[in-house]
Each structure stands twice: as structure tokens, then as C-alpha cells.
Coordinates of C-alpha atoms and ligand atoms in Angstrom, one line a residue:
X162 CA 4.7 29.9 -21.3
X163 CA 8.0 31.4 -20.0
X164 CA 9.2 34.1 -20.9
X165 CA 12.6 35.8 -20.7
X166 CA 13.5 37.9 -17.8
X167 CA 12.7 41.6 -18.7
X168 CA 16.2 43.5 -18.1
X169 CA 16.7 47.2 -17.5
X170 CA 21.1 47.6 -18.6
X171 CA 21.7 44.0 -18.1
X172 CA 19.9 43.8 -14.6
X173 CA 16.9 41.9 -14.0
X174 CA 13.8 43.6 -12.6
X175 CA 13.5 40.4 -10.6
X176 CA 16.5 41.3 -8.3
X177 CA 15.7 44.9 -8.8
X178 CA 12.5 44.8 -7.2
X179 CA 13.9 42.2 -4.5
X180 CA 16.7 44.3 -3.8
X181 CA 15.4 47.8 -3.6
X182 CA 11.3 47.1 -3.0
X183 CA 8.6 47.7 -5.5
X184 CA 7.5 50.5 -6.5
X185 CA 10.4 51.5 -7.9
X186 CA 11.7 53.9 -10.6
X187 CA 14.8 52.9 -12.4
X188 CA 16.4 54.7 -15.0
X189 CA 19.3 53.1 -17.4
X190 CA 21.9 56.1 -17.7
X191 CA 23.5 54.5 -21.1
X192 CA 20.1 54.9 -22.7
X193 CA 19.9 58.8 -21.8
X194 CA 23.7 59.4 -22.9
X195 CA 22.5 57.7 -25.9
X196 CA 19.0 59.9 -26.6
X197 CA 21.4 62.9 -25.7
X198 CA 24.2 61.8 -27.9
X199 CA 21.5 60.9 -31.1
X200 CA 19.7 64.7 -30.9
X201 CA 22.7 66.3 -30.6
X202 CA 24.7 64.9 -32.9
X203 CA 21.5 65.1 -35.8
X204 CA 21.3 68.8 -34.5
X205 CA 25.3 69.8 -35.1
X206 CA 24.7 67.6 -38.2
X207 CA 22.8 70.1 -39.9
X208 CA 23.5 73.1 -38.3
X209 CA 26.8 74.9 -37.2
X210 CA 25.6 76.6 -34.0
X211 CA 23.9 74.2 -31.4
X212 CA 23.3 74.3 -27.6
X213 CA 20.9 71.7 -26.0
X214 CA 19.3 72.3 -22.5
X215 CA 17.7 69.7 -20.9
X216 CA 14.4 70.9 -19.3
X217 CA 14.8 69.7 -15.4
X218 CA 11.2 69.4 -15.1
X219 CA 10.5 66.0 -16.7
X220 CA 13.0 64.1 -14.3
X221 CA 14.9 66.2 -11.4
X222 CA 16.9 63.9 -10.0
X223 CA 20.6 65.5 -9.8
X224 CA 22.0 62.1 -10.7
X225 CA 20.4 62.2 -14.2
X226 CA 20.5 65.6 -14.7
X227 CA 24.5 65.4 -14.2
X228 CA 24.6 62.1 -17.0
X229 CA 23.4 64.7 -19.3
X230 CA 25.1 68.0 -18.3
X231 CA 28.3 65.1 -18.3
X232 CA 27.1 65.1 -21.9
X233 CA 27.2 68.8 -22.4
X234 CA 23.8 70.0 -21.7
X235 CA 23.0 73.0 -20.2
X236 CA 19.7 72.9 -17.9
X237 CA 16.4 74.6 -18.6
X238 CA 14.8 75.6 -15.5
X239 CA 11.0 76.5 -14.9
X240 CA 11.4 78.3 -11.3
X241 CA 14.2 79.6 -8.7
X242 CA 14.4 76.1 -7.2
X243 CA 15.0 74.5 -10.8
X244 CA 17.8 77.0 -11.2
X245 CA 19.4 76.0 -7.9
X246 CA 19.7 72.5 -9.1
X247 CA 21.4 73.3 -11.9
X248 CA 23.8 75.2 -9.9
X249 CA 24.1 72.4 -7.9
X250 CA 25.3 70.6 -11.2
X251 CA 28.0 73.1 -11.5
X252 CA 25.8 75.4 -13.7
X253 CA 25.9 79.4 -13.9
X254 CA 25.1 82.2 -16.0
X255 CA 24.5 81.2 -19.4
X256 CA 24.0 77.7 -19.0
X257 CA 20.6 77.9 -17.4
X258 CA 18.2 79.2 -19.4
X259 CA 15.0 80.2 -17.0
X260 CA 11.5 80.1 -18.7
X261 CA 8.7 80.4 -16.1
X262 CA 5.0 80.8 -15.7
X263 CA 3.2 83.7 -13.7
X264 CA 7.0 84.6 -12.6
X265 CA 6.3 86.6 -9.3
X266 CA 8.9 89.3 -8.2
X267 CA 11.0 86.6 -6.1
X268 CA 11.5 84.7 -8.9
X269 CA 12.3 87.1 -11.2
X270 CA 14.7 88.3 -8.5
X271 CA 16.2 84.9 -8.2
X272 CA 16.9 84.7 -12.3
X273 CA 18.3 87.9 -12.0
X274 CA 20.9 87.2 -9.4
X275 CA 21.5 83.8 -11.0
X276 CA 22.5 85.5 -14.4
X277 CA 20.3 83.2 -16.9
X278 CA 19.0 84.1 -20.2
X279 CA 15.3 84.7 -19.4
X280 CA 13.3 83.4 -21.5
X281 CA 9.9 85.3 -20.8
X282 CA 6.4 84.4 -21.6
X283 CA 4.4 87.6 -20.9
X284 CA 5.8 90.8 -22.0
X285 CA 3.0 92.1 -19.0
X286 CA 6.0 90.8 -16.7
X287 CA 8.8 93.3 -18.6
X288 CA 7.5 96.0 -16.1
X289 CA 8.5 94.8 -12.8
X290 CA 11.5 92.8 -14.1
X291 CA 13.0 95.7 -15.3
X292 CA 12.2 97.5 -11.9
X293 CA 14.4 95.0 -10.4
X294 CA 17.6 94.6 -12.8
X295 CA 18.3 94.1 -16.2
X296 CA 19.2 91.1 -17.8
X297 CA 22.3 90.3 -20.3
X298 CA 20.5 88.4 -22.3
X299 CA 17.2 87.2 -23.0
X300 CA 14.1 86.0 -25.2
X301 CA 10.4 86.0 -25.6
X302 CA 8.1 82.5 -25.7
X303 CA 6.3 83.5 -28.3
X304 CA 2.4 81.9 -28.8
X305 CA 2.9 81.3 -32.3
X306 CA -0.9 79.3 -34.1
X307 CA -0.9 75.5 -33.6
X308 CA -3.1 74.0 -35.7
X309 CA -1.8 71.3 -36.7
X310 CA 0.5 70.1 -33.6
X311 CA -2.3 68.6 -31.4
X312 CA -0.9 65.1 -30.5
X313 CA -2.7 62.4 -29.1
X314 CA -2.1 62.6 -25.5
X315 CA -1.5 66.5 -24.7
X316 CA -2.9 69.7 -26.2
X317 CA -1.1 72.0 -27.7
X318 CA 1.1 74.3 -26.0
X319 CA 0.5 76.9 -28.5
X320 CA -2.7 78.7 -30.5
X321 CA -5.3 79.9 -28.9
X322 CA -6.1 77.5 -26.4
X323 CA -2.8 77.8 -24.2
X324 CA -2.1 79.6 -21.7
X325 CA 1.6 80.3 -22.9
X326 CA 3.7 82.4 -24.8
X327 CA 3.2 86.1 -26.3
X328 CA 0.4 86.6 -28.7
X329 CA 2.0 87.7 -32.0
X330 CA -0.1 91.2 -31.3
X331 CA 2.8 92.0 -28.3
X332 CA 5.4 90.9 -29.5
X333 CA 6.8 93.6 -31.3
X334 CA 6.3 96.3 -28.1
X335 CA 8.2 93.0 -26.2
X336 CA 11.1 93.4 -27.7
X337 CA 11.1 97.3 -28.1
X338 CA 10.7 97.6 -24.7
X339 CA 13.3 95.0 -24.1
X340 CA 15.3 97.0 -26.4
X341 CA 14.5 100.4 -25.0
X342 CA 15.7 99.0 -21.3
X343 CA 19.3 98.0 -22.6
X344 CA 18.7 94.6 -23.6
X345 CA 21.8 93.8 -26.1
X346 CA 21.6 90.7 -26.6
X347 CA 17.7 88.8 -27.7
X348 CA 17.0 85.1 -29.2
X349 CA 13.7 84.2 -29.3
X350 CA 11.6 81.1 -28.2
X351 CA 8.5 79.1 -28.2
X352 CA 7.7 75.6 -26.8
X353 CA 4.7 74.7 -29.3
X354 CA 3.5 71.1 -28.6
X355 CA 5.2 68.4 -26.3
X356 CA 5.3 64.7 -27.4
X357 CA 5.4 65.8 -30.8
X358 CA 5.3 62.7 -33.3
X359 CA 5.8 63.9 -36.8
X360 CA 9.1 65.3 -37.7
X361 CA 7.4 68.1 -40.2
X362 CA 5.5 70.1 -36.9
X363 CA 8.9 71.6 -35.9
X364 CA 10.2 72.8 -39.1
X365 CA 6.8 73.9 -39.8
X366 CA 6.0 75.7 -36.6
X367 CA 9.5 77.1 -36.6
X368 CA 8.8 78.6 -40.2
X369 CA 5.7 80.6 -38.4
X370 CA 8.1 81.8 -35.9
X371 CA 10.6 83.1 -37.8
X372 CA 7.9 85.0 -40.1
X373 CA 6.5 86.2 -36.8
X374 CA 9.8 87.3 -35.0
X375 CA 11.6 88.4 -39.0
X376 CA 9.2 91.5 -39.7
X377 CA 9.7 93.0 -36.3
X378 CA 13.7 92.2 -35.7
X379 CA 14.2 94.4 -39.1
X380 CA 11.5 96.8 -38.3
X381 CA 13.7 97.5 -34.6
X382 CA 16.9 96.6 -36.0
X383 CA 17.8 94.1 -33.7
X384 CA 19.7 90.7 -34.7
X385 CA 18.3 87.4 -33.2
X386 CA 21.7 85.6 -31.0
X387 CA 19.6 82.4 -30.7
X388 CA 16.6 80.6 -31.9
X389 CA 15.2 78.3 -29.0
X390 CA 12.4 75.9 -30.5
X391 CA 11.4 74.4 -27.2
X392 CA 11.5 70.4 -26.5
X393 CA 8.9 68.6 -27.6
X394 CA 10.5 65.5 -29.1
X395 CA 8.2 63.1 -29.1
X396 CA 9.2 58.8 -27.9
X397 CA 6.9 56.3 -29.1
X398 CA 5.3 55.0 -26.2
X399 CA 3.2 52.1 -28.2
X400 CA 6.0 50.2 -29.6
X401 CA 4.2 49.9 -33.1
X402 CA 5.0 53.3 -33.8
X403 CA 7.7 54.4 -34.8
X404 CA 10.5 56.1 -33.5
X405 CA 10.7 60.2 -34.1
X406 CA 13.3 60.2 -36.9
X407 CA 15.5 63.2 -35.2
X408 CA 17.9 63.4 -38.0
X409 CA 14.9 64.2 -40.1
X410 CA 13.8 67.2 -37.6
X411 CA 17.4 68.6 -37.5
X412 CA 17.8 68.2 -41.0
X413 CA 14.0 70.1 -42.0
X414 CA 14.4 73.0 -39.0
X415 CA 18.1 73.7 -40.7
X416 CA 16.7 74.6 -43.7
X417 CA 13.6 76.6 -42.7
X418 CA 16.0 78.5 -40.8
X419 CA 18.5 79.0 -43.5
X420 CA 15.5 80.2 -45.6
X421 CA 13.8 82.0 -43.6
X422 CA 16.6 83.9 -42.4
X423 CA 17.4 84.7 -45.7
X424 CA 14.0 85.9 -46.7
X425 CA 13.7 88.5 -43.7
X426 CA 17.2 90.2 -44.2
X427 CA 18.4 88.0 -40.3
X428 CA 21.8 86.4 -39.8
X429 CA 21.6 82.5 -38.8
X430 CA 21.3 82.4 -35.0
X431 CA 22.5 79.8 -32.9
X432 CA 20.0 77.1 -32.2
X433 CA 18.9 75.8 -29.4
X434 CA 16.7 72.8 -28.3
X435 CA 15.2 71.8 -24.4
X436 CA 13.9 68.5 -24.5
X437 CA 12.9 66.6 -21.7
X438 CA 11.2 63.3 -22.3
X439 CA 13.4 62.5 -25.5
X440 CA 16.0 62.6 -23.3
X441 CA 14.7 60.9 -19.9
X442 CA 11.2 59.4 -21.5
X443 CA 12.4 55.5 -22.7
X444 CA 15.0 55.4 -19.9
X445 CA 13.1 55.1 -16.9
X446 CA 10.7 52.3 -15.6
X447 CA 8.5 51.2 -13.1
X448 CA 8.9 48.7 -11.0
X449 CA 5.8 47.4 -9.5
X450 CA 3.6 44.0 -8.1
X451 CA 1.3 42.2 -8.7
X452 CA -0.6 42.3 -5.1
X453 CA -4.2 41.1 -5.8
X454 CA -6.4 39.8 -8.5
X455 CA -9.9 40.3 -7.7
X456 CA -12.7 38.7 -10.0
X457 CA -15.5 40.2 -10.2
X458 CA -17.5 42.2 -12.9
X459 CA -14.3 42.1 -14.3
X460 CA -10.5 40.6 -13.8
X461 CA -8.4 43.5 -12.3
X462 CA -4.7 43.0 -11.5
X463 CA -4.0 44.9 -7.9
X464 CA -0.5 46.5 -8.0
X465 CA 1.3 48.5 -6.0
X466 CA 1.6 51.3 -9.0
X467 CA -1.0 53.9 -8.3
X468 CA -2.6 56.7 -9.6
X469 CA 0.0 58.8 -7.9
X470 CA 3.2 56.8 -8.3
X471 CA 3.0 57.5 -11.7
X472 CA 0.3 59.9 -12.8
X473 CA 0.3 60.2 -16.4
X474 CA -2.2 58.1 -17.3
X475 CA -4.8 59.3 -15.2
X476 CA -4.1 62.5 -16.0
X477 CA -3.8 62.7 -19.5
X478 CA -4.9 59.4 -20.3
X479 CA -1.4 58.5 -21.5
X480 CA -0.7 55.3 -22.9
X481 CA 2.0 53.2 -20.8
X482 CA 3.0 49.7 -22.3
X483 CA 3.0 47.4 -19.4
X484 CA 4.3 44.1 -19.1
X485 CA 4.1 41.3 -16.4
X486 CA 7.9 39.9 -16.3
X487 CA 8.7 36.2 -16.9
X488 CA 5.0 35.7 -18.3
X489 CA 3.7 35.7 -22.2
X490 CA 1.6 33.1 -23.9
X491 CA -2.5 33.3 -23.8
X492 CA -4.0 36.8 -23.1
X493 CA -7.4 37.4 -21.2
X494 CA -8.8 40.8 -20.8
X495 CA -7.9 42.6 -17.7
X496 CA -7.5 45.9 -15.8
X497 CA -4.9 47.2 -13.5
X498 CA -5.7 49.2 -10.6
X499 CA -3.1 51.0 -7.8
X500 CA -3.8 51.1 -4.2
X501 CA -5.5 54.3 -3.9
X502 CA -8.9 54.9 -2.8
X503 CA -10.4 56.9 -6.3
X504 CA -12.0 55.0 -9.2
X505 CA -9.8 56.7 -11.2
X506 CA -7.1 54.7 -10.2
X507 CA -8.4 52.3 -12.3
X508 CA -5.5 53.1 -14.8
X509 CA -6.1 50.9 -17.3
X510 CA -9.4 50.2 -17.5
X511 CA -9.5 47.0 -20.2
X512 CA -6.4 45.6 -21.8
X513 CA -5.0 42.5 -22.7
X514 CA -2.5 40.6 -19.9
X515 CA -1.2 37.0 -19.6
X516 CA -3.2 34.8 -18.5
X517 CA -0.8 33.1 -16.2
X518 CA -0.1 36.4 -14.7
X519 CA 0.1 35.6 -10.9
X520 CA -0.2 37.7 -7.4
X521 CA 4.2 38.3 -6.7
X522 CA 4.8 39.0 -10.0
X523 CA 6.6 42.0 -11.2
X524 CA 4.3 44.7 -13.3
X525 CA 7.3 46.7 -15.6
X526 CA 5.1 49.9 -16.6
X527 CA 7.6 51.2 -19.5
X528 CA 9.0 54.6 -20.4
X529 CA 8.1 56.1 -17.3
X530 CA 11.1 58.7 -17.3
X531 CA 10.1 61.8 -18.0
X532 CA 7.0 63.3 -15.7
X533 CA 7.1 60.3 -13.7
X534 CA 8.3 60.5 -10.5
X535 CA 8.3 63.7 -10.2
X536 CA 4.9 64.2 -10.8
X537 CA 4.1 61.5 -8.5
X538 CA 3.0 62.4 -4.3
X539 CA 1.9 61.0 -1.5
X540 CA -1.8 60.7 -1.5
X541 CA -3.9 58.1 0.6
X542 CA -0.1 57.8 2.6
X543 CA 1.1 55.8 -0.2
X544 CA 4.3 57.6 -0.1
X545 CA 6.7 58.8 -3.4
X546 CA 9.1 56.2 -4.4
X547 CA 12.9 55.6 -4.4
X548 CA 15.0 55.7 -7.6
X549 CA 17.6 53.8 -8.8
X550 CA 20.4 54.2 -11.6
X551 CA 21.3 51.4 -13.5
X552 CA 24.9 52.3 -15.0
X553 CA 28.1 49.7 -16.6
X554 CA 26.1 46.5 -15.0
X555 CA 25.8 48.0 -11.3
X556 CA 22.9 49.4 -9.8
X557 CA 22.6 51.9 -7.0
X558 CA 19.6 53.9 -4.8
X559 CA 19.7 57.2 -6.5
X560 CA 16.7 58.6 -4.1
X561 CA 15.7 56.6 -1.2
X562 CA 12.0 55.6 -0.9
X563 CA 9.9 58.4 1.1
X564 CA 8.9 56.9 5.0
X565 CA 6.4 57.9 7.5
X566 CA 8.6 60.3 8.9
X567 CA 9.1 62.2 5.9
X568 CA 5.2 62.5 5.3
X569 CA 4.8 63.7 9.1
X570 CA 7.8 65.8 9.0
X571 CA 6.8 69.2 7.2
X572 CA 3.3 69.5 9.7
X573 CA 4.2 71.8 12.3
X574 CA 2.6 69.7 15.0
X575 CA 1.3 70.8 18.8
X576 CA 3.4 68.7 21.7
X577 CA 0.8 66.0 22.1
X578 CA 0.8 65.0 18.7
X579 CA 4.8 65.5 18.1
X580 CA 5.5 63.1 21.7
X581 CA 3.3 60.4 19.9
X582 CA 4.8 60.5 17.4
X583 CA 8.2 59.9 19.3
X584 CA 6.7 56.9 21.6
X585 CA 6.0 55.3 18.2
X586 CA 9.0 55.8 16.7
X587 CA 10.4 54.9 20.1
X588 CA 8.4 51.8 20.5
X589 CA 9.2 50.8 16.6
X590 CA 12.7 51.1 17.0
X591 CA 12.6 48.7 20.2
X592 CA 10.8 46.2 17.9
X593 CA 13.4 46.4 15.2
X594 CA 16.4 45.7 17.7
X595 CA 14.7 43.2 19.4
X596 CA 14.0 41.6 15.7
Ligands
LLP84 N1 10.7 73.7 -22.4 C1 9.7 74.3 -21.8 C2 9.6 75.7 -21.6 C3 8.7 73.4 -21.3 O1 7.6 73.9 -20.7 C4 8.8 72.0 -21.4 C5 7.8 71.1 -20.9 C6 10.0 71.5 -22.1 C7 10.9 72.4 -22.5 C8 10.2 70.1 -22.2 O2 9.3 69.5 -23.0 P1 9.4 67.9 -23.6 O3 10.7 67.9 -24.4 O4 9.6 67.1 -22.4 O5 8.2 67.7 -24.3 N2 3.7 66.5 -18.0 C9 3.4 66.3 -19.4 C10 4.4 67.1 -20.2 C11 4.4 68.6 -19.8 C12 5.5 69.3 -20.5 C13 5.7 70.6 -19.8 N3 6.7 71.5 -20.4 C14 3.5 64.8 -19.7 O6 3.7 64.0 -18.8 O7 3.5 64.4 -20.9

């Protein structure tokens, strides 16, 4: 049975993978506007004082990093090289808010200089950042308990079994010695769960916070500016759930905020959100083929989508919906395997395909946006792949595809090995003018 085309903003993958090669991220830039648009809208719906960062990290592409900075976003950055991207977007100061792991002295230096609110994640760190400058404004990740914000996919990013955030044992001497180093102006922060699916976690988990962070901002006599509950916005990557109702988490966070303020003697701070994958998650695709398929102790579809194209599901066993284009009907059992030489990139190990599925055709592995290709790398030479944005009809290479040059280019080679590599690319070159 045909099927219709699968289209990514009015395009078909078809031509997209014929004009642009397979595999292929594309991203549709309406449908991030849109997931920008939706949370922030929900968020000013319910609450007076909103900024919304989007956290670089799940897609770092400048082109869709600017769609949403276009947008208003500001940019949370995870290290000095996040932060130069966002000043590359026309970013300073204020805009970029910097919350690192294990920050080292460079990259506190590098905050520093930049002027972002530091968000800081060890109050062990306060030491040597203060030995090197003092900045305007910041906040503490705070490790508030988790224990009920597992999700399916990811552990927590909270409780007692993450490596984040400031027990609640430290984090009254992490803000007195913020405090007692000139600090005016504190928010605080935590980043409890990613992929979070039920709308009743966040105002839940940001009730704990603010009965955390209330007791010790009167005790100190310090005002919070802002209230930064993290990203964590969950997309329903198996379409028979259903969407995160975002109203519903603006609306619930607003009034545990109002309340809990109001309990602990605090003025309302601003809020502030970082999402990633809501904003980037169900924007992006795969694009992929169907190379091989093998029979054998089972049926396994060879594609050119590997374990390290797109790495989520072998490394978190994350759930991707796939689809074969043009192809529907009958179902047969199958798996789908990359090119890489590891078992593991056996990706999915049993699921159901078309039967009619046939070696050319075009694997679309969905909502591949956020920690796709960035997490992706170059293993078995199977190099990282270009990127395309889809915008108003029109389609254009946003990254091109990675070549053998670029995989040879960062090894610092000895002069035998460097003029082979030039006869090659000599010799190649030839072949390609001579057709
Ligand atoms: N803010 C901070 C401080 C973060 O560490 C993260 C993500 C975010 C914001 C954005 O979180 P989101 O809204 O995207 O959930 N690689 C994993 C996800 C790791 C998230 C790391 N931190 C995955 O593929 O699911």
C-alpha cells in the first residue's frame, strides 16, 4: 500500500535526501518559533515577570539558536565555548546565563569576562571564583530531593543520585558567602529532571525549592531577583502520549510561587525557564536509507543511521518513532541497525516495519532535535552529518556534511603521512576533473 510522502514544512524527505544526501538532519524553523512562542506565551500568561533561555546544548547550530533568540530568548550556556556562541548571536551580559559542571579557573575566568549571571552548582567552586572577580549577579543549582521526577528514559537530575546541584546542607553558607563577597544581586536555580512528562513535577519540585531557598533568604536577609526552574519540558516522543500541557505547568508553578513566596516573607521574583528539547526536540529529523536487508536469525533493515549519527537510543535506550517513507500496509517484525561495527548499534532491536519496506528507501527517525546531532561523532570514519533548515517552503544546508579532510585535519601528522595525504587528495581531485 502507498502511502503519502512524509513532509518536513511542506518539503518532501524524498528530494531532501536526494538533494542534500542521507544522513541528514533537518530541522523545520516554524515548528521551533512555534514551541518557543506556546511556552512563553503560557509562562507570561500566568506570571508577570518571564525570561526564557534556550539551553544551547541540545542543538548548537547558530542558525537555530538565532530562530529562537529572533524570538526573544536569551541562551543558556554550559561552558566558555557555549558562551561564545551566544555572543556570536549578538548576546552579552545578562542574556547568557552560564551554568557549568566542574567549572575549572579558565572557565570561570571566561564567565567572568563575559558578564553572565553564574549560575553555580558547587558552592566548593565560590573560593577560587571569587579569587578571580566578582560577579554582578548570580545563583546557586540547588540539588533539591527528586523522588518522584524519574522519567522513563533519563534519571533524575536531582536527589541523591546526581551528580548536580548544592545539597540543601550548603546552601545556606552558598549564599552567605556569596553575600559576604558583594554579591547584590542572587536568584536561585535547579534543573531537577529532563524530559519531564507530567505537568505536576515542576510545580511540585519548585514548591521544595522555594521551602529550601525561603528559610535561608530571610535568615540572611537577602531578596531572590529570579527563580530559574531549569528546562526539562518534556515532548512525547511515542505519539500515543500526549502532549506536555505547558499552559498547565505555567499556570501550577504560578501559584506555588505566589504561595510560597507569601508563606516565607519573599517578594515574587522573576521567572525564568531554559528548555532545550521542548524547543528544538519535535523539530528536527533524520534523514536516513534503507541500505541492506539481511535475513537471518532475524530481518534487520541496514541504514545509514548509526549508533553515532544519532546516539540517544543507544545511550539511554530512548524511544525514536521511525518511519519508512511512502510505505504503510502489513507489518513484519524487524530491526534496524547503522553502519558501525558494535552490536550495540543494533538500535532497535525488534519492532514492527512495513513489509514492503525496500533497500533505497528513506528511514525518517522522528524528533531527533534536541541531543541529536550534537551528540553525534565520527566513530568507525562514519563522519557527523550535515544540517539543513527547512523555512517558508525553501530549504537550505545549514552545516555541511563532515569529509575526510575534516576527520584527518586536527592530527598533527609527521611529513610522510601529511604528503600522502596530499598525493590522494591530489590524485582525487585529477579524477573529479577528469569526471
Ligand atoms: N539547563 C541545564 C542546566 C541543563 O543541564 C539542561 C540539560 C537544560 C537546561 C535543558 O534541558 P531540557 O529542557 O533539554 O530537558 N542528552 C539527554 C538530555 C541531557 C540534558 C542535559 N541538560 C537526552 O538526550 O535526553
Amino acid at each position: 500500500m502507498q502511502e503519502a510522502e512524509i513532509k518536513i514544512g511542506g518539503i518532501s524527505v524524498r528530494d531532501l535526501a536526494e538533494q542534500y544526501g542521507t544522513p541528514l538532519y533537518v530541522y523545520d524553523a516554524e515548528r521551533i518559533r512555534d514551541n518557543f512562542r506556546r511556552l512563553s506565551s503560557a509562562l507570561r500568561g500566568h506570571y508577570p515577570e518571564v525570561s526564557v533561555y534556550y539551553a544551547i546544548k541540545a542543538c548548537n547550530n547558530l542558525e537555530i539558536a538565532k530562530l529562537l533568540v529572533e524570538q526573544g530568548a536569551g541562551i543558556d550556556a554550559a561552558s566558555p565555548n557555549e558562551i561564545r556562541l551566544a555572543q556570536a548571536l549578538g548576546l552579552s551580559g545578562e542574556r547568557i546565563l552560564y551554568t557549568g559542571n566542574s567549572l575549572s579557573d579558565d572557565d570561570l575566568a571566561a564567565g567572568l569576562r563575559a558578564g553572565v549571571i553564574f549560575n553555580v552548582d558547587d558552592h566548593g567552586v565560590l573560593k577560587r571564583l571569587f579569587a578571580l572577580g566578582r560577579p554582578r549577579c548570580m545563583s546557586f543549582r540547588i540539588n533539591p530531593s527528586s523522588e518522584d521526577i524519574a522519567t522513563p528514559d533519563l534519571t533524575p537530575f536531582a536527589g541523591p543520585s546526581a551528580k548536580f546541584g548544592i545539597h540543601p546542607r550548603f546552601v545556606e553558607e552558598a549564599y552567605r558567602t556569596a553575600l559576604e563577597n558583594g554579591v547584590e544581586r542572587l536568584g536561585v536555580h535547579m534543573m531537577p529532571h529532563s524530559q519531564a512528562s507530567k505537568p505536576e513535577s515542576f510545580a511540585h519540585v519548585t514548591g521544595k525549592l522555594l521551602d529550601l531557598i525561603g528559610p535561608v533568604a530571610r535568615k540572611l536577609g537577602f531578596q531572590l531577583e529570579f527563580l530559574d526552574i531549569g528546562g526539562g519540558l518534556g515532548i512525547p516522543y511515542r505519539r500515543e502520549l500526549p502532549p506536555l500541557d505547558v499552559d498547565a505547568v505555567a499556570r501550577e508553578v504560578a501559584a506555588v510561587v505566589r504561595r510560597k513566596c507569601a508563606e516565607h516573607g519573599l517578594k515574587t521574583p522573576r521567572l525564568v525557564m531554559e528548555p532545550g528539547r521542548y524547543f528544538v526536540g519535535d523539530a528536527g529529523y533524520v534523514l536516513g536509507r534503507v541500505i541492506s536487508i539481511k535475513q537471518g536469525y532475524r530481518t534487520i533493515l541496514g541504514t545509514d543511521i548509526s549508533m553515532n549519527t544519532m546516539a540517544r537510543p543507544v545511550m539511554y535506550g530512548a524511544y525514536h518513532e521511525v518511519r519508512i517513507n511512502g510505505r504503510g500496509g502489513q507489518t513484519a517484525p524487524m530491526a534496524m541497525t547503522g553502519q558501525v561495527c558494535e552490536n550495540t548499534d543494533m538500535w532497535i532491536s525488534e519492532r514492527e516495519f512495513p513489509a514492503e519496506v525496500a533497500e533505497g528507501d528513506v528511514v525518517v527517525l522522528m524528533d531527533a532535535g534536541a541531543y541529536g546531532h550534537v551528540m553525534s561523532y565520527d566513530y568507525n570514519g562514519r563522519l557527523r552529518p550535515a544540517e539543513v533548515l527547512v523555512d517558508g517552503g525553501q530549504s537550505r544546508l545549514i552545516r555541511r556534511r563532515d569529509t575526510f579532510e575534516d576527520l584527518v585535519s586536527r592530527m598533527c601528522l609527521s611529513e610522510d603521512i601529511q604528503k600522502r595525504l596530499r598525493e590522494a587528495a591530489g590524485e582525487a581531485s585529477g579524477q573529479a576533473a577528469g569526471g
